[in-house]
XYZ file of C-alpha atoms in Angstrom:
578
model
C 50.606 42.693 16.918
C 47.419 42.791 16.334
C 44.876 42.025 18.471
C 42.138 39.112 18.745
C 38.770 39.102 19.035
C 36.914 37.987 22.841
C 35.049 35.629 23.183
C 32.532 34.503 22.091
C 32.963 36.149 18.711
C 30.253 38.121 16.691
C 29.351 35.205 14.383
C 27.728 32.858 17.712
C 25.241 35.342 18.602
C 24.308 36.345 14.917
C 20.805 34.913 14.125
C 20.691 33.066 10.486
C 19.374 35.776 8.221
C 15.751 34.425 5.900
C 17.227 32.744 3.221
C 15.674 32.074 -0.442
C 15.236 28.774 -0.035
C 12.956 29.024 3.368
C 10.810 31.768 1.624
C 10.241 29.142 -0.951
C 8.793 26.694 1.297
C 6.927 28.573 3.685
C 5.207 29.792 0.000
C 4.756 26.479 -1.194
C 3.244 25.478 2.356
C 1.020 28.868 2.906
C -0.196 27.756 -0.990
C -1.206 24.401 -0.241
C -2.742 25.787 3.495
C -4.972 28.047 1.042
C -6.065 25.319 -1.052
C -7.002 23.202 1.313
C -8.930 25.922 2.954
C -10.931 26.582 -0.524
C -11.584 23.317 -1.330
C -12.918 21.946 2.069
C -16.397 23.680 1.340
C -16.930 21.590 -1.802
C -16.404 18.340 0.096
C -19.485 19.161 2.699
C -21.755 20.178 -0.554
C -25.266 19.606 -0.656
C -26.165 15.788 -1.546
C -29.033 14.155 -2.139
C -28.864 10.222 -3.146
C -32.281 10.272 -5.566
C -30.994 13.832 -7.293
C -27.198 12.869 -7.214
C -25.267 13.232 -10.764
C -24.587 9.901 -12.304
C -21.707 11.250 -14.049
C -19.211 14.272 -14.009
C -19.053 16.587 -17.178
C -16.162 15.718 -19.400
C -15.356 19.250 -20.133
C -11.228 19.153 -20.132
C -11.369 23.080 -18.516
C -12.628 20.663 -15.242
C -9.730 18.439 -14.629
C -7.474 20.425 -12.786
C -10.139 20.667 -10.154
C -10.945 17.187 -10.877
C -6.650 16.165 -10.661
C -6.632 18.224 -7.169
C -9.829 16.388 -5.625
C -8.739 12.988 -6.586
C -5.381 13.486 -5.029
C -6.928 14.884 -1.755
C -8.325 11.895 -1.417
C -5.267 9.813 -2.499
C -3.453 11.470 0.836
C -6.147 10.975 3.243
C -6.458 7.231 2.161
C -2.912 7.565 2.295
C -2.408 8.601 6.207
C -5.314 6.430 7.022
C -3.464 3.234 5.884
C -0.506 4.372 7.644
C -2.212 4.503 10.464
C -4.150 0.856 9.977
C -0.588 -0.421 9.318
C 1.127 0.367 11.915
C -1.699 -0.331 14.588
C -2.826 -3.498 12.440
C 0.944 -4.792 12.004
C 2.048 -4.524 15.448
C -0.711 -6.297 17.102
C 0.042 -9.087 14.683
C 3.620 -9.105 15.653
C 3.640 -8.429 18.904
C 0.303 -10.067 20.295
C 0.844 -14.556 19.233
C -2.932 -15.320 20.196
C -4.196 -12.112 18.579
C -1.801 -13.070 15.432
C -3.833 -16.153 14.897
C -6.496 -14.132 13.654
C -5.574 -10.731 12.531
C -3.475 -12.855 9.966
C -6.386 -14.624 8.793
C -8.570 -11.574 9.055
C -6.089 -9.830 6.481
C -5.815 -12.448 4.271
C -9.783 -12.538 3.867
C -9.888 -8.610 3.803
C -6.639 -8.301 1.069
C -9.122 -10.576 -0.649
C -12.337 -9.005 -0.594
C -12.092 -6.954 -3.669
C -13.013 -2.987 -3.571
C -16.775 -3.080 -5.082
C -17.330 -5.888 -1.844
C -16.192 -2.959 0.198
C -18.755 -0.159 -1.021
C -21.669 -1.871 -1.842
C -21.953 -2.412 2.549
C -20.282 0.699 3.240
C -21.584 3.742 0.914
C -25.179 3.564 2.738
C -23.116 3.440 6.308
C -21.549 6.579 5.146
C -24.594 8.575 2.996
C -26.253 7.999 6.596
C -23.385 9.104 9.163
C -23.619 12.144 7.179
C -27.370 12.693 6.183
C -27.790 15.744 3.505
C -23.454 16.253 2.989
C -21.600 14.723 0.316
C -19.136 14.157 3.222
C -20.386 10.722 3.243
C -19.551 9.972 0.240
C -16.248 11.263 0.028
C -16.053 9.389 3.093
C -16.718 6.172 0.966
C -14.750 6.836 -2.019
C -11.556 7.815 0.196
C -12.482 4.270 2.423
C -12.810 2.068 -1.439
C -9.081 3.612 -1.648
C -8.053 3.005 1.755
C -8.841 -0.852 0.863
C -6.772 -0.898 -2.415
C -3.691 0.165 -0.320
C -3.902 -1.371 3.331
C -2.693 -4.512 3.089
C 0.286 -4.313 1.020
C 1.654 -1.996 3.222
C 0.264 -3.729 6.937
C 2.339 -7.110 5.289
C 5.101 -5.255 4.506
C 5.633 -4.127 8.108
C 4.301 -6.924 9.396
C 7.227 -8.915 7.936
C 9.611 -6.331 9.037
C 8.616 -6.993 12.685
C 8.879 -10.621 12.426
C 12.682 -10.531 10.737
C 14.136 -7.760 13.157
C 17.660 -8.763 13.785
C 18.044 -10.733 17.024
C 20.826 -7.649 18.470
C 18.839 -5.388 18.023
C 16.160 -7.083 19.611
C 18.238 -7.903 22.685
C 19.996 -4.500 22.879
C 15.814 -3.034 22.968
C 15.393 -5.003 26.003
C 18.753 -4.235 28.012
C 17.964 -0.434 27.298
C 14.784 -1.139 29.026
C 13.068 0.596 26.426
C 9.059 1.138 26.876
C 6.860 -0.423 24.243
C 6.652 3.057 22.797
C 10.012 4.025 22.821
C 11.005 0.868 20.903
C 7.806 1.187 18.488
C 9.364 4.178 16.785
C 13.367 3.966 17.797
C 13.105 0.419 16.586
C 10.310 -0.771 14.848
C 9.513 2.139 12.603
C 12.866 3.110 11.307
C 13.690 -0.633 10.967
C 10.489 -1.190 8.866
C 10.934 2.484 7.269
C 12.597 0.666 3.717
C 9.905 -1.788 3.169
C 6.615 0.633 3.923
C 8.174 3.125 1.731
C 8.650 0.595 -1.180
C 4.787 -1.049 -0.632
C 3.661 2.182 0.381
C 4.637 3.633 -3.013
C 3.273 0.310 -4.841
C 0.402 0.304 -3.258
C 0.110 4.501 -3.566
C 0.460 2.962 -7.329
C -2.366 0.013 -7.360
C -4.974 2.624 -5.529
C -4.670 5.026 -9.027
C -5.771 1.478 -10.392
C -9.010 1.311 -8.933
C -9.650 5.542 -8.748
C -12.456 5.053 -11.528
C -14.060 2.502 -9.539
C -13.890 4.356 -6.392
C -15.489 7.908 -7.810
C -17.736 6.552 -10.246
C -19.866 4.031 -7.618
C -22.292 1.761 -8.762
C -23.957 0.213 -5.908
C -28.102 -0.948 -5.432
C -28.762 0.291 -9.208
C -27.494 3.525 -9.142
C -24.377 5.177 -9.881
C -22.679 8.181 -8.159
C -19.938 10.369 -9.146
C -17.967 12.307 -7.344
C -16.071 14.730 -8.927
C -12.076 13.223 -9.734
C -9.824 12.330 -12.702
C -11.114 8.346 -12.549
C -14.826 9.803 -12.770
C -14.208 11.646 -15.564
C -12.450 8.730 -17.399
C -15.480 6.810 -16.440
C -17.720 9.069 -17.943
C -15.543 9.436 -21.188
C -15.336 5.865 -21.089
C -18.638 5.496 -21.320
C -19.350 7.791 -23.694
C -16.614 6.133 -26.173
C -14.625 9.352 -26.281
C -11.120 8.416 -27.233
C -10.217 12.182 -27.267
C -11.074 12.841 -23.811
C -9.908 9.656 -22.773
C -6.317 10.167 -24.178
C -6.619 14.279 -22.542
C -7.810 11.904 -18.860
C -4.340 10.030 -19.945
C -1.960 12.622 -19.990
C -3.452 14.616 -16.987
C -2.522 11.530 -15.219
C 0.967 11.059 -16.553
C 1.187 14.570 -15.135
C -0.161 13.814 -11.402
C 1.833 10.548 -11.294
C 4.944 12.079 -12.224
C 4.876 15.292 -10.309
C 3.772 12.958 -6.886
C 6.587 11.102 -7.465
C 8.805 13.668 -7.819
C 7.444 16.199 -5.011
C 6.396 12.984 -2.886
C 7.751 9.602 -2.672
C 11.216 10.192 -4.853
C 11.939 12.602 -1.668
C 10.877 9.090 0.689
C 13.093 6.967 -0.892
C 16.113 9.185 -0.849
C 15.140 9.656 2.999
C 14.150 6.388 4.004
C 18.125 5.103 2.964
C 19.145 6.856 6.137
C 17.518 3.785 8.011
C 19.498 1.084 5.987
C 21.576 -0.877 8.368
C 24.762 -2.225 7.114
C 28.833 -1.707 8.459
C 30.162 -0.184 5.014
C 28.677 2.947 3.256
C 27.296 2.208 -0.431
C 28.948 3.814 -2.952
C 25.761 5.555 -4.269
C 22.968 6.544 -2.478
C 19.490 7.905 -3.842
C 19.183 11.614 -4.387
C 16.057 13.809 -4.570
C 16.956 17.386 -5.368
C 13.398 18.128 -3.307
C 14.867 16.811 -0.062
C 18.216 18.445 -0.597
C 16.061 21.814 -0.875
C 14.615 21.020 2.283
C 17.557 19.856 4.243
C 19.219 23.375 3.019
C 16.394 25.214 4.723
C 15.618 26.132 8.289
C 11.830 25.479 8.130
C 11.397 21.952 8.721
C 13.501 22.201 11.970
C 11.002 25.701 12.805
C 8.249 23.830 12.616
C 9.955 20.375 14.355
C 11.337 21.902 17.373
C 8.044 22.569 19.233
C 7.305 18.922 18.978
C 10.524 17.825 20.376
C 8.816 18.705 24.372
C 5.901 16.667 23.335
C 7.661 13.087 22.351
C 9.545 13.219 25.090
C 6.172 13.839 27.470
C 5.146 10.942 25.417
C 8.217 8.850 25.905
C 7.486 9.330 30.041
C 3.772 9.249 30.098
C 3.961 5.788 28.060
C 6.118 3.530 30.914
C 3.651 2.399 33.243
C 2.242 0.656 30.118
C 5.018 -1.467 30.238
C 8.822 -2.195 28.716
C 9.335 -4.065 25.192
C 9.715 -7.365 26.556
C 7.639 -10.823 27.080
C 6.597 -11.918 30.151
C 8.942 -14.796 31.074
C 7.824 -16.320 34.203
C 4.532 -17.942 32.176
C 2.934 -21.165 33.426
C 2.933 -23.569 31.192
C -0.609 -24.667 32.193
C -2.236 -20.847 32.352
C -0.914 -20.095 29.166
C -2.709 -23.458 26.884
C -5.785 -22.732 28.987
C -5.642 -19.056 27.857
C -5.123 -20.510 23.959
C -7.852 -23.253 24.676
C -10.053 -20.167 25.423
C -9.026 -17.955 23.470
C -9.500 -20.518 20.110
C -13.145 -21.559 21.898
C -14.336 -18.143 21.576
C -13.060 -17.538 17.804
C -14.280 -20.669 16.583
C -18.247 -19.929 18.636
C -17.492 -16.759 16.212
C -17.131 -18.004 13.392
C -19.330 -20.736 13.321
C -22.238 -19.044 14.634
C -21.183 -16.488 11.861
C -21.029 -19.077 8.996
C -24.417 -20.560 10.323
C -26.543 -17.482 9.711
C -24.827 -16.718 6.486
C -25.504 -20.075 4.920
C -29.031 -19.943 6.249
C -29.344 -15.729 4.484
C -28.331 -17.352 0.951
C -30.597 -20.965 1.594
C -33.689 -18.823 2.397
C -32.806 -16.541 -0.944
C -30.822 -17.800 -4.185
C -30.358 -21.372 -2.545
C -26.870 -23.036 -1.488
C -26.303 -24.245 -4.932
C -24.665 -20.711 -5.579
C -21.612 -21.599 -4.030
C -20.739 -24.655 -6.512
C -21.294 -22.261 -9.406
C -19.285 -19.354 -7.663
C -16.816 -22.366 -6.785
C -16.410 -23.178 -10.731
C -16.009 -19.457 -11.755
C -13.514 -18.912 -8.887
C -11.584 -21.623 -10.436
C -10.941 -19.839 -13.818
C -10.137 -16.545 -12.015
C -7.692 -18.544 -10.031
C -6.049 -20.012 -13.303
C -5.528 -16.803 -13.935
C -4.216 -15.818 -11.106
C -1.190 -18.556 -11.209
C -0.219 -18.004 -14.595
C -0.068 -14.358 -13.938
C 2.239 -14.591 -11.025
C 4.505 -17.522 -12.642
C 5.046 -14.922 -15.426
C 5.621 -11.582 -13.314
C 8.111 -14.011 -11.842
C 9.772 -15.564 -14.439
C 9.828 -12.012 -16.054
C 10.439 -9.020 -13.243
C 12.866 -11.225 -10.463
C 15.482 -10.742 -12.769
C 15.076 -7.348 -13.610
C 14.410 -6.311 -10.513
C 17.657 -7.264 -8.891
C 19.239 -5.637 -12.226
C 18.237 -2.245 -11.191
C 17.927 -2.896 -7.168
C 21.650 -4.149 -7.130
C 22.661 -0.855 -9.633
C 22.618 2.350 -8.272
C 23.110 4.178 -11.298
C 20.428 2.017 -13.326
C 18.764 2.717 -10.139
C 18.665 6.640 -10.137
C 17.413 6.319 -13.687
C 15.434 3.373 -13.550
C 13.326 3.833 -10.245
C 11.534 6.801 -11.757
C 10.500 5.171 -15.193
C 9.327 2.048 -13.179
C 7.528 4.480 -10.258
C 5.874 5.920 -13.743
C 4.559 2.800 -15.133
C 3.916 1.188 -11.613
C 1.684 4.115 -10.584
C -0.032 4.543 -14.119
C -3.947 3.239 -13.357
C -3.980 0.406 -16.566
C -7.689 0.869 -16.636
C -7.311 3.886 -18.275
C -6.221 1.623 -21.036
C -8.522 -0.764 -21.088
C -10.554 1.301 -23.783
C -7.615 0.679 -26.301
C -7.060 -2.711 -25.116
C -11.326 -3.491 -25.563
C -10.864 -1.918 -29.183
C -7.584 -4.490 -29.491
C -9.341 -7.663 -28.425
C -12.224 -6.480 -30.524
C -10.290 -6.361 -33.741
C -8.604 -9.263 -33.703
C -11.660 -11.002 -32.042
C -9.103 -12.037 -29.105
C -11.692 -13.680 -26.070
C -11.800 -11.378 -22.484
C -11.123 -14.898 -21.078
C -7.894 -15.069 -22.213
C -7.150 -11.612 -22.660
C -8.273 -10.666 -19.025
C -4.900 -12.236 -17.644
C -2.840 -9.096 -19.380
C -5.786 -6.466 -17.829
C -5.115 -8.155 -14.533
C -1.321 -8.085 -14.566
C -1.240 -4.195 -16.191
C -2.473 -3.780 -12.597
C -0.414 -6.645 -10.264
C 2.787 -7.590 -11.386
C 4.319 -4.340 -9.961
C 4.151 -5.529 -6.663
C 6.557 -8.329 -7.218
C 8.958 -5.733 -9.088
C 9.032 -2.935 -6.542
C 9.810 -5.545 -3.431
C 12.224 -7.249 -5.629
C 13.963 -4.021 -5.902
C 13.148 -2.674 -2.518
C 14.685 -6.170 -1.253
C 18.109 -5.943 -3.664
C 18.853 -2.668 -2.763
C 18.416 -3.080 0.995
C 21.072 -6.110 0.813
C 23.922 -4.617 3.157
C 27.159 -3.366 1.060
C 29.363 -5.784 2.809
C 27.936 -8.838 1.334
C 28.277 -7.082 -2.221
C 31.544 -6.276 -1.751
C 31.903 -10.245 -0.383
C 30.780 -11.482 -3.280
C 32.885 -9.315 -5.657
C 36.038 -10.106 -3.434
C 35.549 -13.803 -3.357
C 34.878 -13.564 -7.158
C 31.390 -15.146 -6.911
C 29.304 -14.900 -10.263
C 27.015 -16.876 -11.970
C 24.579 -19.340 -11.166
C 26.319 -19.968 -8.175
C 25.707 -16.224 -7.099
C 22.272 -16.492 -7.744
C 21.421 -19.559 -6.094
C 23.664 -19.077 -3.034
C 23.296 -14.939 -2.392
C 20.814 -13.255 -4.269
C 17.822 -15.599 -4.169
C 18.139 -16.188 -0.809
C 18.891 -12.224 -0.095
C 15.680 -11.013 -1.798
C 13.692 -14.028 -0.800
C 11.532 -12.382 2.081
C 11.042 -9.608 -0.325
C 10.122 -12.069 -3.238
C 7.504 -13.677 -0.849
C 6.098 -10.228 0.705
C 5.446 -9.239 -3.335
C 4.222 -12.541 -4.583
C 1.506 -12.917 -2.190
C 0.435 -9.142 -2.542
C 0.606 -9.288 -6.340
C -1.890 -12.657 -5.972
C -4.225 -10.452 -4.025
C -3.554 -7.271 -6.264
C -4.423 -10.029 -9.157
C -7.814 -11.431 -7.514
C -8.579 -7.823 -7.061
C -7.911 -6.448 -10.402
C -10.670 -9.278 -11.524
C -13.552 -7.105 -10.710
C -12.315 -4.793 -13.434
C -10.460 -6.932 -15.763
C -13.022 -9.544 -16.051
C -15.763 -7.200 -17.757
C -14.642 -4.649 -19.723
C -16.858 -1.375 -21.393
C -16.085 0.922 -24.019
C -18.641 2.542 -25.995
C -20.925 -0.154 -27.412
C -18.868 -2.872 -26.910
C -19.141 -4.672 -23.512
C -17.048 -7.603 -23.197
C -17.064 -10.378 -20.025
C -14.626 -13.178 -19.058
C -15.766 -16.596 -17.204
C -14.729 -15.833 -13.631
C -15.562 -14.549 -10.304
C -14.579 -11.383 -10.821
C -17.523 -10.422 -13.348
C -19.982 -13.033 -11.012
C -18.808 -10.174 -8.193
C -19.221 -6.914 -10.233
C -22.249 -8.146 -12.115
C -23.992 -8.532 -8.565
C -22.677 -4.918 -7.476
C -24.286 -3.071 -10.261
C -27.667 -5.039 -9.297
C -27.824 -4.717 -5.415
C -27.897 -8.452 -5.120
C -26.836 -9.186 -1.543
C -26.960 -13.179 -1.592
C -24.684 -13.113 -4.957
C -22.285 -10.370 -3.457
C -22.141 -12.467 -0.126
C -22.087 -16.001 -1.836
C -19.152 -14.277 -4.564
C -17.227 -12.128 -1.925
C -17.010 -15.577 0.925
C -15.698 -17.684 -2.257
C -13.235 -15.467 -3.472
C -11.810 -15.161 0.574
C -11.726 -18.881 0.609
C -9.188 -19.443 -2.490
C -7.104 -16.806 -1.579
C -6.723 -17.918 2.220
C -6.300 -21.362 0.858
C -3.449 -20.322 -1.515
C -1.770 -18.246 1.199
C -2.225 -21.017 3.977
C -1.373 -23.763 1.697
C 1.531 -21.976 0.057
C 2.249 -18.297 0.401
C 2.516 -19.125 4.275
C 5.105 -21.892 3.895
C 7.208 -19.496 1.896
C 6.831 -16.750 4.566
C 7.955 -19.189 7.071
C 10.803 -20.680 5.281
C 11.713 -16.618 5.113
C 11.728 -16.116 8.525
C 13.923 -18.920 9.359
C 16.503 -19.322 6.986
C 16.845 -16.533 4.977
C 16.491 -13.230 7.310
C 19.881 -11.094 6.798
């Protein structure tokens, strides 16, 4: 008989041996470590503002350097806007009297395009860091930080707001503390959507890279060394060559970011979908498999584990995730009465001494004229969304509600999504040029090469989130047809629909302040519209018009989304939440 081994056996005290696939990542991480490390003495070079290069040299040995500092600053805008989101988002949701005006607030700054943003800020920052070109990395990495905020603080703000109600209730009788339910709760419940916006608005910020690296502010330009600088300055210099060579570096960067970066998110962020059946398909990423098969991640992990949980118990005396419900009535509308006494002193007093800055300068009659130009920007605006409408709903939902067209189709869309169109405004200027097509008309396809995505990606994000059950409802009950659009898909990918139409509306006013004049070589084409009234001011240092341009612009697209966008997020929240 032969005998059996004690216990415990050899194989529970035997330590995992170093595997090929954990020598590949600790490479890969000591290799970006180094890089890091060799590039962080360029970024605290020597900079003078009267001696500082108006343009980069468009030698193509430079763009890899140029491809890694531009996506450097990519990621830090990146984590600073995850940040902003979730502080920004939760204080919305959670706070009802602060809500009243962060909403507002991010309406007016979602509005405020990117060249309103630099032409107050790159001074602030040239000055915090007197003699570095810190500051100005600082300000180019802050103009990106502004092209990808919002999207991604509405996204999460929306997932807040249409929690489901058990899970709500089951946070409260756990007795969970406000930080506990933040990221047990909150976070992986609004994981889906931030991914999705995060990745469209990762997307929108290559859009505006030229604009952010290439500043003109106060009559004088400054370039910081990146891919959208360099396309500026071939641009400029009506090199078609170097342009196309600027094209296909980027085809490069978006592709491999997507691949290394957010293809890995989306395949990870489906771990967070809540629904009773398992889909048939899920997303892959062979990245994230290669990570899951190694022991690094969970190296590196387990020393944070003590920490959270230090966190979890240091966080209760702040409180458990529930309202107060023993309120007086009476306390609580004086609290609002003071609360909305205060704001409006704000922004009154506010209003007062701007009004009075652009009397005592240009003269009120600005704001009629800015008023007209904002009009045709705005006309633009609708038809631009009415098309990515009519045209992307439905082919959203195609690929959303396909996960094989998905695993094919995400990546191609991702592609063309992330692609900055400005790069192609050269070819389209020659284009209009030729066949003597007007900017004014031709200004609505420069806008929506750079908005329409929005509406797309939630589309999809919002299709493929709807739970498996309800498919499989739906395919039981033999539903198809109109009737399946009007009675489950509409209303499933509604909240998405609304989260990407009033985004892409934003992205669109945005986009103006590129779209709306247009260089290439000789040829310098402008559109009626706010957009040019806005950039036009920029490139001069005029204050009053920048002001007058900026506080017009803020009041049509707080209009639209009071008058409109909010009545759709409402009608959201209360009928249509899954």
């Amino acid at each position: 008989m032969a005998e059996t081994g004690g216990f415990p056996s050899r194989g529970v005290w035997r330590r995992p041996g170093l595997r090929w696939v954990d020598v590949v990542v600790v490479a890969a991480l000591v290799a970006l470590l180094y890089g890091l490390l060799r590039l962080a003495p360029s970024l605290n070079a020597p900079f003078l503002p009267s001696t500082a290069p108006s343009r980069v040299s468009t030698d193509p040995s430079n763009l890899p350097y140029y491809a890694v500092r531009s996506l450097v600053r990519m990621f830090a805008a990146l984590v600073v806007s995850v940040v902003f989101t979730f502080v920004y988002a939760t204080a919305a949701a959670r706070l009802k009297r602060a809500e009243k005006v962060l909403l507002p607030v991010l309406d007016i700054l979602q509005s405020v395009p990117v060249l309103g943003f630099l032409s107050v800020t790159v001074t602030a920052f040239i000055n915090l860091f007197p003699g570095s070109e810190l500051g100005l990395e600082c300000a180019s990495i802050f103009a990106i930080f502004t092209a990808m905020a919002w999207n991604m603080t509405f996204a999460f703000y929306y997932s807040l707001m249409s929690q489901p109600r058990e899970l709500d209730e089951a946070a409260r009788v756990l007795r969970l503390t406000k930080w506990e339910r933040f990221w047990q709760l909150d976070v992986p419940g609004g994981m889906i959507p931030l991914v999705w916006n995060g990745m469209m608005s990762f997307g929108g910020a290559w859009f505006f890279l030229a604009a952010s690296e290439s500043i003109s502010v106060l009559n004088h330009t400054y370039a910081l060394p990146g891919i959208g600088s360099y396309a500026a300055a071939a641009i400029a210099q009506g090199d078609l060559g170097k342009v196309g060579i600027a094209i296909a570096v980027m085809v490069v960067m978006v592709i491999g970011v997507n691949v290394l970066f957010w293809r890995p998110m989306v395949a990870w962020t489906d771990r967070f979908r809540v629904e009773e059946s398992e889909a048939a398909e899920r997303p892959r990423s062979l990245v994230l498999d290669f990570l899951r098969r190694s022991q690094v991640p969970h190296l590196i992990g387990r020393p944070l584990k003590p920490a959270g949980r230090w966190l979890d118990r240091a966080t209760r005396p702040f409180g458990l995730a529930e309202h107060p419900i023993g309120v007086s009535p009476v306390r609580e509308r004086t609290g609002d009465v003071f609360f909305a006494g205060v704001i409006s002193v704000l922004v009154v007093y506010g209003a007062w001494k701007a009004f009075g800055y652009v009397n005592s300068t240009i003269g009120l009659g600005a704001f009629g004229h800015a008023l007209a130009l904002g009009a045709a920007t705005f006309g633009r605006v609708v038809v631009l969304t009415a098309v990515a409408t009519v045209v992307w709903v439905p082919v959203g939902v195609w690929i959303g509600m396909n996960p094989k067209v998905t695993r094919f189709a995400q990546p191609v869309v991702q592609v063309l999504a992330s692609f900055p169109a400005n790069f192609l405004f050269p070819f389209a200027t020659a284009a209009f040029v030729a066949l003597g097509i007007s900017l004014n008309f031709g200004a609505v396809l420069l806008m929506a090469l750079g908005a329409q995505w929005y509406i797309l990606f939630n589309v999809i994000a919002g299709s493929s989130a709807i739970p498996s059950d309800l498919r499989e409802a739906m395919i039981n009950y033999k539903v198809g047809g109109w009737l399946k659009w009007r009675y489950f898909i509409l209303p499933a990918i509604f909240p998405s629909y609304v989260t990407g139409g009033i985004t892409a509306a934003g992205g669109a006013w945005n986009a103006s302040i590129v779209a709306e004049v247009v260089d290439y070589g000789h040829h310098h084409l402008t559109a009626t519209g706010l957009g040019a009234y806005i950039t036009q001011a920029t490139a001069t240092g005029d204050f009053p018009k920048i002001l007058v341009g900026i506080s017009v612009m803020s009041l049509y697209v707080v209009a639209a989304n009071r008058l409109f966008w909010r009545r759709l997020y409402g009608l959201a929240e209360t009928r249509f939440a899954l």
